[in-house]
Amino acid sequence: MIQLIRGFKDILQPEGRLWQRIETEARRLFESHGYHEIRLPILEKTELFARSIGETTDIVEKEMYTFTDRGGESLTLRPEATASVVRAYIQHKLSGTEPIRKLYTIGPMFRRERPQKGRYRQFYQIDVEAFGIASPYVDAQMILMLASLLERLGVTGISAHVNSLGCPDCRPPYRENLKAFIEEKASELCDDCLRRRDKNPLRVLDCKNESCRKAMAQAPELLDKLCKPCAEHFATVRKELDKRDISYKVDKRLVRGLDYYTRTAFELQTDMLGAQSSVAGGGRYDGLVKTLGGPDIPAIGFAIGFDRLVEVIAQTLPPEECPPHVFFIPLGEKAMEKAFDLCMQLAEQGIHSETDYSGRSLKALMKRADRLAASLVVIMGDNELSTGSVTLKSMATGEQETVSMEGLIQTLVQGFRKA
Ligand code: ATP
Ligand code: MG
């Protein structure tokens, strides 16, 4: 038997309903905050990710699914969505008429990481981006919107971590400080960290390796060295969060995995998923639109790990069942034809009903109705049909009545509205 690829997965029912529910809730909330959907391809030119995410990140160094297509071009299955959203923003000149654009997109991402719980090679993100607003209010808005989504979904045990990563004025001098610190600790660091210390010393702070974490415990912190505008920006974000009852903490060690972030960075973490603690992450990336060849436009965004969010929610929320309202039991050819017709009519009225075309016995079909947890069954034999009436039975009470064929749909619809 051919099995699916390692690190990939099928989403089956009833879990699939959780996915739908999250998606519906997210769309509703985002739209009411003025975010609109953008749909993007999952394949992009490799260069897009190399330039935006950064050559020395884990993703670009070792996790991308990259191949040469038949025309000789290097293409990559997107490992994240921001780069593509920015590409589309620039390519379609969305900044021209109205530079402020608030967008979201939902879909699969691909990273060749070591598969484990909460970590897949094809995973899904709900990605939200806002272009053209430099103000810290939008930073706060994003964090609050994210928290609100989780709250609406009944998620508990999540903590928000926020930090500021500075800007091209205050980060470079800090980087030099950090580099000097890293030099002192070089003997305790892993090979990845040593390789990255020149080009990307901030990533050393993000290394998950225990010995690296220990070595870096006393490293200088950027938050203490922010320039005045960055410090004020961060203060406003905090002020807006403080005004509302969202629980968050300032996490000076939070750096985020990608190179393009500036100023506000944030992450939502949970202790419900073991080591894969990050459910959503994001931040401001004021330089990226320009880096990718667009105008100098600030932007900020976040991505929710859809798979992980589902796993968190599944721990507290029982999967919803979707039983049919009615189950038609046709006993005979004519009855089957009628049952089919009734199912079609009810579906048009938004009511889910089922029937069975196997020709099995009343007993067997009653069992199936029970398994499906239908609320009503309609027993219809060819004989009964000729007299123009059928038997309606409530599965909950066992009560039975004879109803006329003519009034049947109306009776079922009324029963459904009452239920
Ligand atoms: P992590 O530190 O867990 O690797 P990350 O910093 O690489 O996360 P981002 O690139 O910020 O993650 O992506 C945003 C969200 O996408 C993460 O918070 C996480 O919930 C989810 N995510 C990232 N990688 C995976 C994966 N391989 N499988 C499932 N979800 C993932
Ligand atoms: Mg990662």
CSV table of C-alpha atoms and ligand atoms in Angstrom, one decimal:
chain,number,residue,atom,x,y,z
A,1,MET,CA,0.0,0.0,0.0
A,2,ILE,CA,1.3,3.5,-0.8
A,3,GLN,CA,1.4,5.6,2.3
A,4,LEU,CA,1.6,9.4,2.6
A,5,ILE,CA,5.0,11.1,2.9
A,6,ARG,CA,6.7,11.4,6.2
A,7,GLY,CA,5.8,14.6,8.0
A,8,PHE,CA,2.7,15.1,5.9
A,9,LYS,CA,-0.8,14.3,7.1
A,10,ASP,CA,-4.4,13.8,6.2
A,11,ILE,CA,-7.0,15.7,8.1
A,12,LEU,CA,-9.9,13.4,8.9
A,13,GLN,CA,-13.3,13.9,10.6
A,14,PRO,CA,-14.3,14.8,13.2
A,15,GLU,CA,-11.0,16.9,13.5
A,16,GLY,CA,-11.8,18.5,10.2
A,17,ARG,CA,-14.7,20.3,11.8
A,18,LEU,CA,-12.4,22.0,14.2
A,19,TRP,CA,-10.4,23.3,11.3
A,20,GLN,CA,-13.5,24.7,9.7
A,21,ARG,CA,-14.6,26.2,12.9
A,22,ILE,CA,-11.3,28.0,13.5
A,23,GLU,CA,-11.3,29.2,9.9
A,24,THR,CA,-14.8,30.5,10.1
A,25,GLU,CA,-14.1,32.3,13.4
A,26,ALA,CA,-10.8,33.8,12.0
A,27,ARG,CA,-12.4,35.0,8.8
A,28,ARG,CA,-15.3,36.7,10.7
A,29,LEU,CA,-13.0,38.4,13.2
A,30,PHE,CA,-10.4,39.5,10.6
A,31,GLU,CA,-13.0,40.9,8.3
A,32,SER,CA,-14.5,42.9,11.1
A,33,HIS,CA,-11.1,44.4,11.7
A,34,GLY,CA,-10.9,45.3,8.0
A,35,TYR,CA,-8.6,42.5,6.8
A,36,HIS,CA,-9.4,40.9,3.5
A,37,GLU,CA,-8.4,37.7,2.0
A,38,ILE,CA,-5.7,37.3,-0.6
A,39,ARG,CA,-5.1,33.9,-2.2
A,40,LEU,CA,-1.6,33.1,-3.4
A,41,PRO,CA,0.3,30.3,-5.1
A,42,ILE,CA,2.2,27.8,-3.0
A,43,LEU,CA,5.1,27.7,-5.4
A,44,GLU,CA,7.4,30.7,-5.8
A,45,LYS,CA,10.8,31.5,-7.2
A,46,THR,CA,13.5,30.3,-4.8
A,47,GLU,CA,15.1,33.7,-4.8
A,48,LEU,CA,12.1,35.3,-3.1
A,49,PHE,CA,12.6,33.3,0.1
A,50,ALA,CA,16.4,33.5,0.0
A,51,ARG,CA,16.2,37.2,-0.1
A,52,SER,CA,13.4,37.8,2.4
A,53,ILE,CA,13.8,35.1,5.1
A,54,GLY,CA,17.6,35.3,5.0
A,55,GLU,CA,20.3,33.1,3.7
A,56,THR,CA,21.5,32.1,7.2
A,57,THR,CA,18.2,30.9,8.7
A,58,ASP,CA,17.4,27.3,9.3
A,59,ILE,CA,14.6,27.5,6.8
A,60,VAL,CA,16.7,28.7,3.9
A,61,GLU,CA,19.8,26.7,4.8
A,62,LYS,CA,18.2,23.3,5.2
A,63,GLU,CA,14.4,23.1,5.3
A,64,MET,CA,13.1,24.3,1.9
A,65,TYR,CA,11.6,22.0,-0.7
A,66,THR,CA,13.4,23.4,-3.7
A,67,PHE,CA,13.6,21.9,-7.1
A,68,THR,CA,14.6,22.8,-10.6
A,69,ASP,CA,11.5,22.7,-12.9
A,70,ARG,CA,11.7,21.4,-16.5
A,71,GLY,CA,12.5,24.9,-17.7
A,72,GLY,CA,15.6,25.0,-15.6
A,73,GLU,CA,14.2,27.5,-13.0
A,74,SER,CA,14.7,27.0,-9.3
A,75,LEU,CA,11.4,26.9,-7.5
A,76,THR,CA,10.4,26.4,-3.9
A,77,LEU,CA,7.3,25.3,-2.1
A,78,ARG,CA,6.6,28.3,0.2
A,79,PRO,CA,7.9,27.8,3.8
A,80,GLU,CA,5.9,30.8,5.0
A,81,ALA,CA,3.5,33.3,3.5
A,82,THR,CA,4.8,36.7,4.3
A,83,ALA,CA,7.3,36.7,1.4
A,84,SER,CA,4.6,35.9,-1.1
A,85,VAL,CA,2.2,38.5,0.3
A,86,VAL,CA,4.9,41.1,0.0
A,87,ARG,CA,5.7,40.0,-3.5
A,88,ALA,CA,2.0,40.3,-4.5
A,89,TYR,CA,1.8,43.7,-2.8
A,90,ILE,CA,4.7,45.0,-4.8
A,91,GLN,CA,3.9,43.2,-8.1
A,92,HIS,CA,0.3,44.4,-8.3
A,93,LYS,CA,1.3,47.9,-7.1
A,94,LEU,CA,-1.1,47.7,-4.2
A,95,SER,CA,0.7,50.6,-2.6
A,96,GLY,CA,-0.2,52.9,-5.5
A,97,THR,CA,-3.8,53.8,-4.9
A,98,GLU,CA,-4.0,53.0,-1.3
A,99,PRO,CA,-0.8,52.0,0.5
A,100,ILE,CA,-2.7,50.8,3.6
A,101,ARG,CA,-3.7,47.2,2.9
A,102,LYS,CA,-4.8,44.7,5.5
A,103,LEU,CA,-4.6,41.2,4.2
A,104,TYR,CA,-4.9,37.6,5.4
A,105,THR,CA,-4.3,34.3,3.8
A,106,ILE,CA,-4.8,30.7,4.9
A,107,GLY,CA,-3.0,27.7,3.5
A,108,PRO,CA,-0.3,25.1,3.6
A,109,MET,CA,3.4,25.8,4.1
A,110,PHE,CA,6.3,23.4,3.6
A,111,ARG,CA,9.5,22.9,5.7
A,112,ARG,CA,11.6,19.8,5.8
A,113,GLU,CA,12.0,19.7,9.5
A,114,ARG,CA,12.3,16.7,11.8
A,115,PRO,CA,8.6,15.5,12.1
A,116,GLN,CA,7.2,15.2,15.6
A,117,LYS,CA,4.0,16.2,17.4
A,118,GLY,CA,3.2,19.8,16.4
A,119,ARG,CA,5.9,19.8,13.7
A,120,TYR,CA,5.1,18.7,10.2
A,121,ARG,CA,6.6,19.1,6.8
A,122,GLN,CA,3.4,20.3,5.3
A,123,PHE,CA,1.6,22.4,7.9
A,124,TYR,CA,-1.0,25.2,7.7
A,125,GLN,CA,-0.8,28.8,8.7
A,126,ILE,CA,-3.3,31.5,9.1
A,127,ASP,CA,-1.3,34.5,8.0
A,128,VAL,CA,-2.2,38.2,8.6
A,129,GLU,CA,-0.3,41.2,7.3
A,130,ALA,CA,-0.9,45.0,7.4
A,131,PHE,CA,1.0,47.3,5.1
A,132,GLY,CA,1.5,51.0,5.2
A,133,ILE,CA,1.0,51.8,8.9
A,134,ALA,CA,4.1,52.7,10.9
A,135,SER,CA,2.2,53.5,14.0
A,136,PRO,CA,2.5,51.2,17.1
A,137,TYR,CA,-1.3,51.1,17.3
A,138,VAL,CA,-1.5,48.6,14.5
A,139,ASP,CA,1.1,46.4,16.4
A,140,ALA,CA,-1.2,46.5,19.4
A,141,GLN,CA,-4.2,45.9,17.2
A,142,MET,CA,-2.7,42.7,15.8
A,143,ILE,CA,-1.7,41.3,19.1
A,144,LEU,CA,-5.2,42.0,20.5
A,145,MET,CA,-6.9,40.6,17.5
A,146,LEU,CA,-4.9,37.4,17.8
A,147,ALA,CA,-5.7,37.1,21.5
A,148,SER,CA,-9.3,37.7,20.8
A,149,LEU,CA,-9.4,35.0,18.2
A,150,LEU,CA,-8.0,32.5,20.7
A,151,GLU,CA,-10.4,33.6,23.4
A,152,ARG,CA,-13.4,33.2,21.0
A,153,LEU,CA,-12.1,29.7,20.3
A,154,GLY,CA,-12.0,28.9,24.1
A,155,VAL,CA,-8.3,28.5,24.2
A,156,THR,CA,-6.8,28.8,27.6
A,157,GLY,CA,-3.2,28.5,29.0
A,158,ILE,CA,-1.7,30.7,26.3
A,159,SER,CA,0.8,33.4,27.1
A,160,ALA,CA,1.8,36.3,24.8
A,161,HIS,CA,5.4,37.2,24.7
A,162,VAL,CA,6.5,40.5,23.3
A,163,ASN,CA,9.8,42.1,22.6
A,164,SER,CA,11.4,44.8,20.4
A,165,LEU,CA,14.1,44.0,17.9
A,166,GLY,CA,15.1,47.6,17.3
A,167,CYS,CA,15.7,49.2,13.9
A,168,PRO,CA,18.6,49.9,11.6
A,169,ASP,CA,19.8,52.6,13.9
A,170,CYS,CA,20.0,50.8,17.2
A,171,ARG,CA,20.4,47.2,16.2
A,172,PRO,CA,23.9,47.4,14.5
A,173,PRO,CA,25.7,48.7,17.6
A,174,TYR,CA,23.9,46.1,19.7
A,175,ARG,CA,24.9,43.4,17.2
A,176,GLU,CA,28.6,44.3,17.7
A,177,ASN,CA,28.2,44.0,21.4
A,178,LEU,CA,26.5,40.7,21.0
A,179,LYS,CA,29.2,39.4,18.7
A,180,ALA,CA,31.9,40.3,21.2
A,181,PHE,CA,29.9,38.4,23.8
A,182,ILE,CA,29.5,35.4,21.5
A,183,GLU,CA,33.3,35.4,20.9
A,184,GLU,CA,33.9,34.9,24.6
A,185,LYS,CA,31.4,32.0,24.7
A,186,ALA,CA,32.5,30.4,21.4
A,187,SER,CA,33.8,27.2,23.0
A,188,GLU,CA,30.3,26.5,24.4
A,189,LEU,CA,28.3,27.0,21.3
A,190,CYS,CA,27.0,24.6,18.7
A,191,ASP,CA,28.3,24.5,15.1
A,192,ASP,CA,25.2,26.2,13.7
A,193,CYS,CA,25.7,29.1,16.1
A,194,LEU,CA,29.4,29.4,15.3
A,195,ARG,CA,28.7,29.5,11.6
A,196,ARG,CA,26.1,32.2,12.0
A,197,ARG,CA,27.8,34.4,14.6
A,198,ASP,CA,29.1,36.9,12.0
A,199,LYS,CA,26.2,37.2,9.6
A,200,ASN,CA,23.4,36.6,12.1
A,201,PRO,CA,24.4,36.8,15.7
A,202,LEU,CA,20.8,37.4,16.9
A,203,ARG,CA,19.9,33.9,15.8
A,204,VAL,CA,22.4,32.6,18.4
A,205,LEU,CA,19.9,33.9,21.1
A,206,ASP,CA,17.2,31.8,19.4
A,207,CYS,CA,19.1,28.5,19.4
A,208,LYS,CA,17.1,25.7,21.0
A,209,ASN,CA,20.3,23.9,22.0
A,210,GLU,CA,20.5,23.6,25.8
A,211,SER,CA,24.2,24.4,26.0
A,212,CYS,CA,23.9,27.4,23.8
A,213,ARG,CA,21.0,28.7,25.9
A,214,LYS,CA,23.1,28.4,29.0
A,215,ALA,CA,26.1,30.1,27.4
A,216,MET,CA,23.9,32.9,26.2
A,217,ALA,CA,22.0,33.4,29.5
A,218,GLN,CA,23.9,36.5,30.4
A,219,ALA,CA,24.1,38.0,26.9
A,220,PRO,CA,23.4,41.7,26.5
A,221,GLU,CA,19.8,42.5,25.7
A,222,LEU,CA,18.6,44.7,22.9
A,223,LEU,CA,15.6,45.9,24.8
A,224,ASP,CA,17.9,47.9,27.1
A,225,LYS,CA,19.7,49.5,24.1
A,226,LEU,CA,16.8,50.7,22.0
A,227,CYS,CA,17.0,54.1,20.4
A,228,LYS,CA,14.5,56.7,21.5
A,229,PRO,CA,12.0,56.2,18.7
A,230,CYS,CA,12.1,52.4,19.1
A,231,ALA,CA,11.7,52.7,22.8
A,232,GLU,CA,8.7,55.0,22.4
A,233,HIS,CA,7.1,52.7,19.8
A,234,PHE,CA,7.4,49.8,22.2
A,235,ALA,CA,6.1,51.8,25.1
A,236,THR,CA,2.9,52.7,23.1
A,237,VAL,CA,2.4,49.0,22.2
A,238,ARG,CA,2.7,48.1,25.8
A,239,LYS,CA,0.4,50.9,27.0
A,240,GLU,CA,-2.4,49.7,24.6
A,241,LEU,CA,-1.9,46.1,25.9
A,242,ASP,CA,-1.9,47.3,29.5
A,243,LYS,CA,-5.2,49.1,29.0
A,244,ARG,CA,-6.9,45.8,28.2
A,245,ASP,CA,-7.0,42.7,30.1
A,246,ILE,CA,-4.7,40.7,28.0
A,247,SER,CA,-2.0,38.8,29.8
A,248,TYR,CA,1.4,39.2,28.3
A,249,LYS,CA,5.0,39.4,29.3
A,250,VAL,CA,8.0,41.2,27.9
A,251,ASP,CA,10.4,38.6,26.8
A,252,LYS,CA,13.8,40.1,26.2
A,253,ARG,CA,15.1,36.8,24.6
A,254,LEU,CA,12.4,36.6,22.0
A,255,VAL,CA,14.1,37.1,18.6
A,256,ARG,CA,12.0,35.1,16.1
A,257,GLY,CA,13.5,32.9,13.4
A,258,LEU,CA,13.5,35.1,10.3
A,259,ASP,CA,15.8,37.9,9.4
A,260,TYR,CA,13.4,40.6,8.3
A,261,TYR,CA,11.8,41.6,11.6
A,262,THR,CA,12.2,45.1,13.1
A,263,ARG,CA,10.8,46.6,16.3
A,264,THR,CA,7.8,44.7,17.8
A,265,ALA,CA,8.1,40.9,17.8
A,266,PHE,CA,5.6,38.7,19.5
A,267,GLU,CA,4.7,35.1,20.0
A,268,LEU,CA,1.9,33.2,21.6
A,269,GLN,CA,3.1,30.2,23.6
A,270,THR,CA,1.3,27.3,25.3
A,271,ASP,CA,2.5,24.6,27.6
A,272,MET,CA,-0.1,22.2,26.1
A,273,LEU,CA,2.1,21.0,23.3
A,274,GLY,CA,5.3,19.9,24.9
A,275,ALA,CA,8.4,21.3,23.1
A,276,GLN,CA,6.4,22.8,20.2
A,277,SER,CA,5.3,25.7,22.4
A,278,SER,CA,4.8,28.4,19.8
A,279,VAL,CA,1.2,28.7,18.5
A,280,ALA,CA,1.6,32.0,16.7
A,281,GLY,CA,4.3,34.4,16.0
A,282,GLY,CA,4.9,37.6,14.2
A,283,GLY,CA,6.3,41.1,14.2
A,284,ARG,CA,7.0,44.2,12.3
A,285,TYR,CA,9.1,44.1,9.2
A,286,ASP,CA,9.5,47.7,8.1
A,287,GLY,CA,12.4,47.1,5.7
A,288,LEU,CA,11.1,44.1,3.8
A,289,VAL,CA,8.9,45.7,1.1
A,290,LYS,CA,11.9,47.8,0.0
A,291,THR,CA,14.4,44.9,0.2
A,292,LEU,CA,12.2,43.0,-2.2
A,293,GLY,CA,12.2,45.9,-4.7
A,294,GLY,CA,9.1,47.8,-3.6
A,295,PRO,CA,8.6,51.2,-2.2
A,296,ASP,CA,9.7,52.1,1.4
A,297,ILE,CA,6.6,50.9,3.2
A,298,PRO,CA,6.3,49.7,6.7
A,299,ALA,CA,4.5,46.5,7.5
A,300,ILE,CA,3.7,44.0,10.2
A,301,GLY,CA,2.2,40.6,10.4
A,302,PHE,CA,1.8,37.3,12.2
A,303,ALA,CA,1.2,33.7,11.4
A,304,ILE,CA,-0.8,31.2,13.4
A,305,GLY,CA,0.3,27.6,13.4
A,306,PHE,CA,-3.1,26.2,12.3
A,307,ASP,CA,-2.1,22.5,13.1
A,308,ARG,CA,-0.9,23.4,16.6
A,309,LEU,CA,-4.0,25.6,17.3
A,310,VAL,CA,-6.2,22.6,16.4
A,311,GLU,CA,-4.2,20.4,18.7
A,312,VAL,CA,-4.6,22.8,21.6
A,313,ILE,CA,-8.3,23.2,21.0
A,314,ALA,CA,-8.9,19.5,20.6
A,315,GLN,CA,-7.7,19.0,24.2
A,316,THR,CA,-10.5,20.9,25.7
A,317,LEU,CA,-13.3,20.8,23.0
A,318,PRO,CA,-15.0,17.5,22.2
A,319,PRO,CA,-15.3,17.0,18.5
A,320,GLU,CA,-18.7,18.2,17.2
A,321,GLU,CA,-21.0,15.6,15.8
A,322,CYS,CA,-23.1,16.4,12.8
A,323,PRO,CA,-25.9,13.8,12.8
A,324,PRO,CA,-28.6,13.9,10.1
A,325,HIS,CA,-31.9,15.3,11.2
A,326,VAL,CA,-33.8,12.5,9.4
A,327,PHE,CA,-33.0,9.1,8.3
A,328,PHE,CA,-35.3,7.6,5.6
A,329,ILE,CA,-35.7,3.8,5.7
A,330,PRO,CA,-37.0,2.8,2.3
A,331,LEU,CA,-38.3,-0.8,2.1
A,332,GLY,CA,-38.6,-1.4,-1.6
A,333,GLU,CA,-37.6,0.1,-4.9
A,334,LYS,CA,-40.3,2.7,-5.1
A,335,ALA,CA,-39.7,3.8,-1.6
A,336,MET,CA,-36.0,4.2,-2.4
A,337,GLU,CA,-36.8,6.5,-5.3
A,338,LYS,CA,-39.1,8.6,-3.0
A,339,ALA,CA,-36.5,8.7,-0.2
A,340,PHE,CA,-33.9,10.0,-2.7
A,341,ASP,CA,-36.3,12.7,-3.8
A,342,LEU,CA,-37.1,13.7,-0.2
A,343,CYS,CA,-33.4,13.9,0.7
A,344,MET,CA,-32.8,16.2,-2.3
A,345,GLN,CA,-35.7,18.5,-1.2
A,346,LEU,CA,-34.6,18.7,2.4
A,347,ALA,CA,-31.0,19.5,1.4
A,348,GLU,CA,-32.3,22.4,-0.6
A,349,GLN,CA,-33.9,23.7,2.6
A,350,GLY,CA,-30.7,23.4,4.5
A,351,ILE,CA,-31.6,20.2,6.3
A,352,HIS,CA,-29.3,17.2,6.4
A,353,SER,CA,-31.0,13.9,5.9
A,354,GLU,CA,-29.8,10.5,4.9
A,355,THR,CA,-31.2,7.4,3.4
A,356,ASP,CA,-29.8,4.0,2.4
A,357,TYR,CA,-29.7,2.4,-1.0
A,358,SER,CA,-28.5,-1.1,0.0
A,359,GLY,CA,-32.0,-2.7,0.2
A,360,ARG,CA,-31.2,-4.1,3.6
A,361,SER,CA,-33.8,-5.0,6.2
A,362,LEU,CA,-35.7,-2.7,8.6
A,363,LYS,CA,-33.7,-4.0,11.5
A,364,ALA,CA,-30.3,-3.4,9.8
A,365,LEU,CA,-31.4,0.1,8.8
A,366,MET,CA,-32.7,1.0,12.2
A,367,LYS,CA,-29.2,0.1,13.5
A,368,ARG,CA,-27.6,2.4,11.0
A,369,ALA,CA,-30.0,5.2,11.9
A,370,ASP,CA,-28.9,4.7,15.5
A,371,ARG,CA,-25.2,4.7,14.6
A,372,LEU,CA,-25.6,8.0,12.7
A,373,ALA,CA,-27.5,9.4,15.7
A,374,ALA,CA,-30.4,10.7,13.5
A,375,SER,CA,-33.1,12.4,15.4
A,376,LEU,CA,-36.0,11.1,13.4
A,377,VAL,CA,-36.5,8.1,11.1
A,378,VAL,CA,-39.1,7.8,8.4
A,379,ILE,CA,-40.1,4.2,7.6
A,380,MET,CA,-41.5,3.9,4.2
A,381,GLY,CA,-42.6,0.7,2.5
A,382,ASP,CA,-43.9,0.4,-1.0
A,383,ASN,CA,-47.3,-0.5,0.5
A,384,GLU,CA,-47.5,2.5,2.7
A,385,LEU,CA,-46.6,4.7,-0.1
A,386,SER,CA,-49.5,3.5,-2.1
A,387,THR,CA,-51.8,4.5,0.8
A,388,GLY,CA,-50.1,7.9,0.9
A,389,SER,CA,-48.7,7.7,4.4
A,390,VAL,CA,-45.5,6.8,6.2
A,391,THR,CA,-44.3,6.1,9.8
A,392,LEU,CA,-42.4,8.8,11.6
A,393,LYS,CA,-40.4,7.7,14.6
A,394,SER,CA,-38.5,9.8,17.2
A,395,MET,CA,-35.2,8.1,18.0
A,396,ALA,CA,-35.0,9.8,21.4
A,397,THR,CA,-38.5,8.8,22.7
A,398,GLY,CA,-39.4,5.9,20.4
A,399,GLU,CA,-42.7,7.6,19.8
A,400,GLN,CA,-44.3,6.7,16.5
A,401,GLU,CA,-47.0,8.3,14.4
A,402,THR,CA,-48.4,7.9,10.9
A,403,VAL,CA,-48.1,11.0,8.8
A,404,SER,CA,-49.4,11.7,5.3
A,405,MET,CA,-46.9,11.8,2.5
A,406,GLU,CA,-48.2,15.2,1.5
A,407,GLY,CA,-47.4,17.0,4.7
A,408,LEU,CA,-44.2,15.1,5.4
A,409,ILE,CA,-41.7,17.7,4.2
A,410,GLN,CA,-43.5,20.4,6.2
A,411,THR,CA,-43.6,18.2,9.3
A,412,LEU,CA,-39.9,17.4,9.0
A,413,VAL,CA,-38.9,21.1,8.5
A,414,GLN,CA,-41.0,22.2,11.5
A,415,GLY,CA,-39.5,19.4,13.6
A,416,PHE,CA,-36.1,20.6,12.5
A,417,ARG,CA,-36.7,24.3,13.3
A,418,LYS,CA,-38.0,23.3,16.8
A,419,ALA,CA,-35.0,21.1,17.5
B,1,ATP,P1,9.1,27.0,16.0
B,1,ATP,O1,10.0,27.9,16.9
B,1,ATP,O2,8.1,26.2,16.7
B,1,ATP,O3,9.9,26.3,15.0
B,1,ATP,P2,8.8,29.1,14.1
B,1,ATP,O4,9.4,30.3,14.7
B,1,ATP,O5,9.7,28.4,13.1
B,1,ATP,O6,8.3,28.1,15.2
B,1,ATP,P3,7.1,30.7,12.4
B,1,ATP,O7,8.0,30.7,11.2
B,1,ATP,O8,7.0,32.0,13.2
B,1,ATP,O9,7.5,29.5,13.4
B,1,ATP,O10,5.6,30.3,12.0
B,1,ATP,C1,4.5,30.7,12.8
B,1,ATP,C2,3.8,29.5,13.4
B,1,ATP,O11,3.7,28.4,12.5
B,1,ATP,C3,4.6,28.9,14.6
B,1,ATP,O12,4.3,29.7,15.7
B,1,ATP,C4,4.0,27.5,14.7
B,1,ATP,O13,2.8,27.5,15.4
B,1,ATP,C5,3.7,27.2,13.2
B,1,ATP,N1,4.8,26.3,12.7
B,1,ATP,C6,6.0,26.6,12.3
B,1,ATP,N2,6.7,25.5,11.9
B,1,ATP,C7,5.8,24.5,11.9
B,1,ATP,C8,5.8,23.1,11.6
B,1,ATP,N3,6.9,22.6,11.0
B,1,ATP,N4,4.7,22.3,11.8
B,1,ATP,C9,3.6,22.9,12.3
B,1,ATP,N5,3.5,24.2,12.7
B,1,ATP,C10,4.6,25.0,12.5
B,2,MG,MG,10.9,26.8,13.2
